[in-house]
PDB file of C-alpha atoms in Angstrom:
ATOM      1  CA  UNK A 966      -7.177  -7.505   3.711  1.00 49.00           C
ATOM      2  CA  UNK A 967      -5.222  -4.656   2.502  1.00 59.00           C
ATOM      3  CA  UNK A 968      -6.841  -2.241   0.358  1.00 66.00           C
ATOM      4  CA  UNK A 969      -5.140  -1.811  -3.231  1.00 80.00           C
ATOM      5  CA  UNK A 970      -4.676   1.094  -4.964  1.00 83.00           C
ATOM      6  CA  UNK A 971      -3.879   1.276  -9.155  1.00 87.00           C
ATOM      7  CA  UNK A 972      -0.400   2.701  -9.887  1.00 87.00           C
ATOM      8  CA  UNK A 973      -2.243   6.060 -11.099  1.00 90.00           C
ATOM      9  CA  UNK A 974      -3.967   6.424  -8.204  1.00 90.00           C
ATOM     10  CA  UNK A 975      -0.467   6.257  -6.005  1.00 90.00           C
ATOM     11  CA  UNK A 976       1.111   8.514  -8.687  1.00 90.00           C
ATOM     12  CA  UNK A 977      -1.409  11.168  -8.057  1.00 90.00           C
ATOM     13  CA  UNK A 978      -0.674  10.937  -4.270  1.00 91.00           C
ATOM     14  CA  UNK A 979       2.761  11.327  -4.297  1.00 90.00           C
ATOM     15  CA  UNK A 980       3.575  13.877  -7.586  1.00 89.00           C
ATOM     16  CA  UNK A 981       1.374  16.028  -4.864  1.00 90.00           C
ATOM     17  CA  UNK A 982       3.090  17.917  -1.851  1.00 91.00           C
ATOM     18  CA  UNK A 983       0.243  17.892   0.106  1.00 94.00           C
ATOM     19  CA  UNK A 984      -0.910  14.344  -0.225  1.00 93.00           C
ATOM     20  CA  UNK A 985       2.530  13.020  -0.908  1.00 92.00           C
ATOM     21  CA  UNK A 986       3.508  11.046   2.232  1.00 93.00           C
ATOM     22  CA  UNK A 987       0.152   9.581   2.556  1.00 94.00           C
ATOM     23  CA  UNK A 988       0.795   8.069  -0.559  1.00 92.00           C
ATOM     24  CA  UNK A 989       4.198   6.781   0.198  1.00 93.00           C
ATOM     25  CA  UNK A 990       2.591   5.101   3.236  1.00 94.00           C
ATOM     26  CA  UNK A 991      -0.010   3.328   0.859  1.00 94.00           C
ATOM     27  CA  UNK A 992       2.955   2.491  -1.273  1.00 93.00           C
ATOM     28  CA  UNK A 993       5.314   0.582   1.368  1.00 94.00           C
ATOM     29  CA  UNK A 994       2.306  -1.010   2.926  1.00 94.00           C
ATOM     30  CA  UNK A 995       0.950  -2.283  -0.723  1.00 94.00           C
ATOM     31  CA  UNK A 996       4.549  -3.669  -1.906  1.00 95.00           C
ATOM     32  CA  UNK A 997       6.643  -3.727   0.995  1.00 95.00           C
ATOM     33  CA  UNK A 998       6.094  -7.356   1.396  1.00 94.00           C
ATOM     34  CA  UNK A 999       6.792  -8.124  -2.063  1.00 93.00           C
ATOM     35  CA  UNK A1000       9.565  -6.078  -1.652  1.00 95.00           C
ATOM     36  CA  UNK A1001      11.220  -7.921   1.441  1.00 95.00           C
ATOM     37  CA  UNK A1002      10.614 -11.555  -0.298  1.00 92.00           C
ATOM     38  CA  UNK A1003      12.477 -10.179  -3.447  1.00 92.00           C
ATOM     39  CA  UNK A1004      15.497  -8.865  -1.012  1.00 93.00           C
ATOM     40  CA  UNK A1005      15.265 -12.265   0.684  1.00 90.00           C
ATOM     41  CA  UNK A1006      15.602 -14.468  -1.852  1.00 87.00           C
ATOM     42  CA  UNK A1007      18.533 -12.364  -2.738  1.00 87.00           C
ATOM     43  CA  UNK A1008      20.250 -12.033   0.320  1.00 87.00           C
ATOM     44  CA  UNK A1009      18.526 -14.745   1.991  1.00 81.00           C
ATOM     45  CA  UNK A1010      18.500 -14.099   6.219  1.00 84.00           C
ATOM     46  CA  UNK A1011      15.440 -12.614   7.795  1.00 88.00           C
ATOM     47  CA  UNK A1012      17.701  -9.203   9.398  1.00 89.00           C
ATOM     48  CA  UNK A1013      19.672  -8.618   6.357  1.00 91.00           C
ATOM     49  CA  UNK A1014      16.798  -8.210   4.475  1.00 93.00           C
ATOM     50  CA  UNK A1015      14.665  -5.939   6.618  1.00 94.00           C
ATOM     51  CA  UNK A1016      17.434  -3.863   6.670  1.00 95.00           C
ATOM     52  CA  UNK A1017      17.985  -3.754   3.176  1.00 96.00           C
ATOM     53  CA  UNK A1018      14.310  -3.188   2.394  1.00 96.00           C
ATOM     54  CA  UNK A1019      14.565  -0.348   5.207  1.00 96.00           C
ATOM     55  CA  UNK A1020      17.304   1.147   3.430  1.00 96.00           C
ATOM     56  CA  UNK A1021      15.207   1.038   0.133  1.00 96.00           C
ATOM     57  CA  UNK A1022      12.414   2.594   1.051  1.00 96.00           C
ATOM     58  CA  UNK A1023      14.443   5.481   2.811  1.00 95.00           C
ATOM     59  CA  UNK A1024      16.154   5.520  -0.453  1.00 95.00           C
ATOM     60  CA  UNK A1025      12.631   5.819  -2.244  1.00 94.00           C
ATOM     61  CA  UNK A1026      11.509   8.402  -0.154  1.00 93.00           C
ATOM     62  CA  UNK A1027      14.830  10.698  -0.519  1.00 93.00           C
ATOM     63  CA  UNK A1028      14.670  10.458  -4.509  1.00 92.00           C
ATOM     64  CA  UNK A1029      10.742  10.536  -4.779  1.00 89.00           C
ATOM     65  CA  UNK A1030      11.537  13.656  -6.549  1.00 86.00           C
ATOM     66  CA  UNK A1031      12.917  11.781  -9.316  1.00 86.00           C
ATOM     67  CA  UNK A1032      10.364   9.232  -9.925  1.00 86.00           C
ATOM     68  CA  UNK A1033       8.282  10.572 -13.067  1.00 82.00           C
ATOM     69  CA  UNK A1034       6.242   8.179 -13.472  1.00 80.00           C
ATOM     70  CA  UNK A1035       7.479   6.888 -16.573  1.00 82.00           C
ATOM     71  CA  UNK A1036       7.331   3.029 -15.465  1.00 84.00           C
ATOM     72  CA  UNK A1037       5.030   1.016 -12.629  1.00 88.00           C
ATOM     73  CA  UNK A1038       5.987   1.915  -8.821  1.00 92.00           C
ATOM     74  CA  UNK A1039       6.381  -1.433  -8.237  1.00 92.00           C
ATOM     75  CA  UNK A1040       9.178  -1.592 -11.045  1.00 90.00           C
ATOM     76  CA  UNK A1041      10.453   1.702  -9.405  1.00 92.00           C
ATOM     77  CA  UNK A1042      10.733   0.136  -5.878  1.00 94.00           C
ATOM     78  CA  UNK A1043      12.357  -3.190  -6.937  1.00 93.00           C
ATOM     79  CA  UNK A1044      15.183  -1.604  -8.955  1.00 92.00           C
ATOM     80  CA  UNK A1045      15.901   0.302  -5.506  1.00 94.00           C
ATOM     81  CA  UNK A1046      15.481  -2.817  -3.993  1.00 95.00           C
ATOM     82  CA  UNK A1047      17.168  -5.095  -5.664  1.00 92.00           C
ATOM     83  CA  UNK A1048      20.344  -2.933  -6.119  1.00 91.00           C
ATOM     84  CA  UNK A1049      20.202  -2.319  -2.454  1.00 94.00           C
ATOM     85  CA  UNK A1050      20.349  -6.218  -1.888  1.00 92.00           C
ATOM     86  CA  UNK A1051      23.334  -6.591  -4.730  1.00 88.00           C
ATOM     87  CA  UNK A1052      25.729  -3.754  -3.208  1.00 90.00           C
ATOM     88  CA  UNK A1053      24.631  -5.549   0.220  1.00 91.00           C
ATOM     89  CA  UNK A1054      26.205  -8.789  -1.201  1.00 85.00           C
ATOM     90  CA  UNK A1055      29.135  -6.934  -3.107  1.00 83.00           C
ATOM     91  CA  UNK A1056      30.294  -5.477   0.334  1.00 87.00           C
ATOM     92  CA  UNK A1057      29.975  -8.996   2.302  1.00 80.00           C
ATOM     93  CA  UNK A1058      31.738 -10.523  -0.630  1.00 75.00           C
ATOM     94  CA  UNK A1059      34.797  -7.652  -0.307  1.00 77.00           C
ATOM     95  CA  UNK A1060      34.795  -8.008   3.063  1.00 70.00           C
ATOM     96  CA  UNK A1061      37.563 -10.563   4.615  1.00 63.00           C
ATOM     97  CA  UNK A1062      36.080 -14.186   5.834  1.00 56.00           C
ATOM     98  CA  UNK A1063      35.082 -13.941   9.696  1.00 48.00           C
ATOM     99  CA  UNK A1064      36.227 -17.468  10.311  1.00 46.00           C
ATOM    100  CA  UNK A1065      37.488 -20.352   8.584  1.00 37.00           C
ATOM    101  CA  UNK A1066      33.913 -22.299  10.463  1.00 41.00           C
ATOM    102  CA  UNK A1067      31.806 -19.556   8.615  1.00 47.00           C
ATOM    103  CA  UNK A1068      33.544 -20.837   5.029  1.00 37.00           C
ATOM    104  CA  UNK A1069      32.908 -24.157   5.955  1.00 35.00           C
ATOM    105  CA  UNK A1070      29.681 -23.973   6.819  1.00 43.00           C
ATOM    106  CA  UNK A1071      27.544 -24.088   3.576  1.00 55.00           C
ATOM    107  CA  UNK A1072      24.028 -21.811   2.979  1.00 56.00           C
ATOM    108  CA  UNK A1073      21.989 -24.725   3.393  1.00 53.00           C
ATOM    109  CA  UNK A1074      23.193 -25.610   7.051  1.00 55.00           C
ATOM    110  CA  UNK A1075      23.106 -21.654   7.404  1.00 58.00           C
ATOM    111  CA  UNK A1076      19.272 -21.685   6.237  1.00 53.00           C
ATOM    112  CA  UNK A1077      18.310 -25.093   7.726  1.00 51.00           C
ATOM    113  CA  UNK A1078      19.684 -23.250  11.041  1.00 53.00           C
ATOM    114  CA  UNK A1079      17.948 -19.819  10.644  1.00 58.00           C
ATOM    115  CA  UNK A1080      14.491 -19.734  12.762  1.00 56.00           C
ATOM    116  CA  UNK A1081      12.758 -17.593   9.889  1.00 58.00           C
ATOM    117  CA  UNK A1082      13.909 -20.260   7.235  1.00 54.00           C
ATOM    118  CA  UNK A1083      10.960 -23.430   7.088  1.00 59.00           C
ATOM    119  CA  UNK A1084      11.904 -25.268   3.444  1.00 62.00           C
ATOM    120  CA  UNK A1085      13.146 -28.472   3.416  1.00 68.00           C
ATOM    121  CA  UNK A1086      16.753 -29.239   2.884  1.00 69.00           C
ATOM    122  CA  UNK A1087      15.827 -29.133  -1.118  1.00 74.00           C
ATOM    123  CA  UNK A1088      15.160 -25.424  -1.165  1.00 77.00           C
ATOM    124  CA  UNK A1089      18.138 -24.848   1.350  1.00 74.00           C
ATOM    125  CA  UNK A1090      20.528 -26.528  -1.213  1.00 80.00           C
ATOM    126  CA  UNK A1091      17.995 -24.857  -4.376  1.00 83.00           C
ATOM    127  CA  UNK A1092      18.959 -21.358  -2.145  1.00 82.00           C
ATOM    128  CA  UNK A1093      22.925 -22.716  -1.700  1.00 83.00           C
ATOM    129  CA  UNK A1094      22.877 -23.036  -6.262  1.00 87.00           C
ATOM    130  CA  UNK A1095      21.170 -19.833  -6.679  1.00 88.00           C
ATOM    131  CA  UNK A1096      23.768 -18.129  -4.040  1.00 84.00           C
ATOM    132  CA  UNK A1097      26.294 -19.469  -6.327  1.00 86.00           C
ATOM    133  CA  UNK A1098      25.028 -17.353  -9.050  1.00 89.00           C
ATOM    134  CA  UNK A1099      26.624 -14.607 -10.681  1.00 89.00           C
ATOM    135  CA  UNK A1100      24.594 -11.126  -9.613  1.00 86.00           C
ATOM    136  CA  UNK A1101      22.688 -10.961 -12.731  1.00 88.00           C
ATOM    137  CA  UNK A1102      22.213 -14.285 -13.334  1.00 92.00           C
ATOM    138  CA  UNK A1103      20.994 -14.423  -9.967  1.00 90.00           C
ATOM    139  CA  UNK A1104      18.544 -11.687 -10.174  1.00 91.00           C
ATOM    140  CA  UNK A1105      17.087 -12.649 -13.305  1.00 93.00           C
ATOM    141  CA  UNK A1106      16.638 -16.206 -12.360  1.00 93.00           C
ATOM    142  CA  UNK A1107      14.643 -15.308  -9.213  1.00 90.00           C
ATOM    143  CA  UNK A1108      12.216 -12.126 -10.614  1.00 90.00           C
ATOM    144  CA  UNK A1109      11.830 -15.211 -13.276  1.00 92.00           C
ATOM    145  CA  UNK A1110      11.334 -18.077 -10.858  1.00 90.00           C
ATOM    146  CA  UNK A1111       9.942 -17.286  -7.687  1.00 87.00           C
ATOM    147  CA  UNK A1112       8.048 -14.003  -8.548  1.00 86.00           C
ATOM    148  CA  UNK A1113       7.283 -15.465 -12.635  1.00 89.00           C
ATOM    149  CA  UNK A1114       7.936 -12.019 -14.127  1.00 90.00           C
ATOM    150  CA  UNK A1115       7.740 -11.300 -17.442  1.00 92.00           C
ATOM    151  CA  UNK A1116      10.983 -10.531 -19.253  1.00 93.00           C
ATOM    152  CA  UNK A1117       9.697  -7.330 -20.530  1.00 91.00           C
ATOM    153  CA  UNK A1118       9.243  -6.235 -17.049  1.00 90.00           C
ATOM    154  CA  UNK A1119      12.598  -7.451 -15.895  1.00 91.00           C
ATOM    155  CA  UNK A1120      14.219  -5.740 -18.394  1.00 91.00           C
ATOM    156  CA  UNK A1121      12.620  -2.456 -17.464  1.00 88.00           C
ATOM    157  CA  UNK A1122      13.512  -3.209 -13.380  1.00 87.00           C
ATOM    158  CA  UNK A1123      16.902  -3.896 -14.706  1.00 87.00           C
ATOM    159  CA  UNK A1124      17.500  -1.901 -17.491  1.00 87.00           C
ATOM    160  CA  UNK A1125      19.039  -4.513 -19.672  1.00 90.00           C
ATOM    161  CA  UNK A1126      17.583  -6.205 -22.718  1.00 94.00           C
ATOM    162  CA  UNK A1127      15.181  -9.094 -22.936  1.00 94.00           C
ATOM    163  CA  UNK A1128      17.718 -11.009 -24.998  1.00 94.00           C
ATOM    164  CA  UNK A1129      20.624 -10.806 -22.808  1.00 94.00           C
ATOM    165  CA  UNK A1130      18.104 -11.322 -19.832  1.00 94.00           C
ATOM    166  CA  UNK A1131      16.772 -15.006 -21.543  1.00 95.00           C
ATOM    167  CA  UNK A1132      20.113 -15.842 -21.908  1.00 95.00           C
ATOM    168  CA  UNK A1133      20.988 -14.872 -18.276  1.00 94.00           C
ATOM    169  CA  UNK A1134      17.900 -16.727 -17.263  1.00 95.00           C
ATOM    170  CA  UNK A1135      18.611 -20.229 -19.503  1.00 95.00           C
ATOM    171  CA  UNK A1136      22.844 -20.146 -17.995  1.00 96.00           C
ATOM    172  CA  UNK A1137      21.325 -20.112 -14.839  1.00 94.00           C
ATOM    173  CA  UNK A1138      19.132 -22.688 -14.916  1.00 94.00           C
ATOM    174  CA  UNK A1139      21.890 -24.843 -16.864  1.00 95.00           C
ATOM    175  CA  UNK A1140      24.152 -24.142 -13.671  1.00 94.00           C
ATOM    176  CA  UNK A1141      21.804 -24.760 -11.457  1.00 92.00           C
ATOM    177  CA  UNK A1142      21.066 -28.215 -12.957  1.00 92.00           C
ATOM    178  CA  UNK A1143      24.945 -28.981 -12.621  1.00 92.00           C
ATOM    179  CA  UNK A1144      24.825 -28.355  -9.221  1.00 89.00           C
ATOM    180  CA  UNK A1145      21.919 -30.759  -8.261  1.00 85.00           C
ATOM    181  CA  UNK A1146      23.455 -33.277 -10.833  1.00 86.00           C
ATOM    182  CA  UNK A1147      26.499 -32.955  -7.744  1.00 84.00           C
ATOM    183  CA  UNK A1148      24.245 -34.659  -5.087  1.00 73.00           C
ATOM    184  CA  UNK A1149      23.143 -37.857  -7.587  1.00 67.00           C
TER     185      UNK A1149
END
């Protein structure tokens, strides 16, 4: 079992020169999993989102400067995260279709094909509504779903307010409904 270390403690480490990359390493390996299923839920394939959670940390890292401390690490981290993982899907969706099978070819049949990926076809088609999803709909509805976060902490990660976040959070589940109400 990994050993767990308060956000003070991990603060201490890393506002330190000497002590500040052994604290970064206790960082990434307390949250780095957390981490990668919050990019994966997002992104959704097993690569894409160890590279996006690469890029993260080395994003962490290079701006560690300008982490004061004023929230949790963990609400650090998952902004970096998570906006890593939305300009990921901003530049796929900019990018021009690869082939006409690719289009046709739906996220469930993509995640009911991926090794990494062991739901049932439920979550595949669960994954396929979320997918559908407007970026901050999307976002909110799976820090909210999957990882049960409070709306005060959401807002923080972010940086939007709690109101505009529950009524992110209720739109998405109302067009997520719709789209299972598809398959009755």
């Amino acid at each position: 079992m990994k050993a767990c270390y308060d956000d003070e403690q991990l603060k201490a480490l890393i506002k330190d020169p000497k002590t500040r990359t052994r604290g970064f390493e206790m960082m990434v390996g307390q949250y780095s999993e957390k981490l990668y299923w919050q990019v994966r839920r997002i992104v959704l394939t097993h690569e894409d989102s160890n590279d996006i959670l690469q890029n993260a940390l080395l994003k962490a890292w290079t701006s560690i400067d300008s982490f004061h401390g004023d929230s949790k690490i963990i609400t650090w981290l998952t902004r970096i995260a998570i906006n890593e993982a939305l300009d990921f899907i901003r530049r796929q969706k900019s990018r021009p279709a690869v082939s006409a099978d690719d289009i046709d070819t739906g996220i469930a049949n993509q995640l009911m094909a991926d090794d990494y990926f062991d739901g049932s076809q439920a979550e595949a088609q669960l994954q396929e509504a979320i997918a559908s999803l407007p970026d901050v709909q999307r976002t909110v509805f799976l820090l909210r779903y999957y990882d049960d976060m409070k709306y005060s902490d959401i807002s923080k990660t972010l940086g939007t307010s709690e109101g505009a976040l529950k009524a992110s959070y209720h739109i998405a589940v109302k067009k997520i409904t719709e789209f299972f109400k598809r398959f009755d």
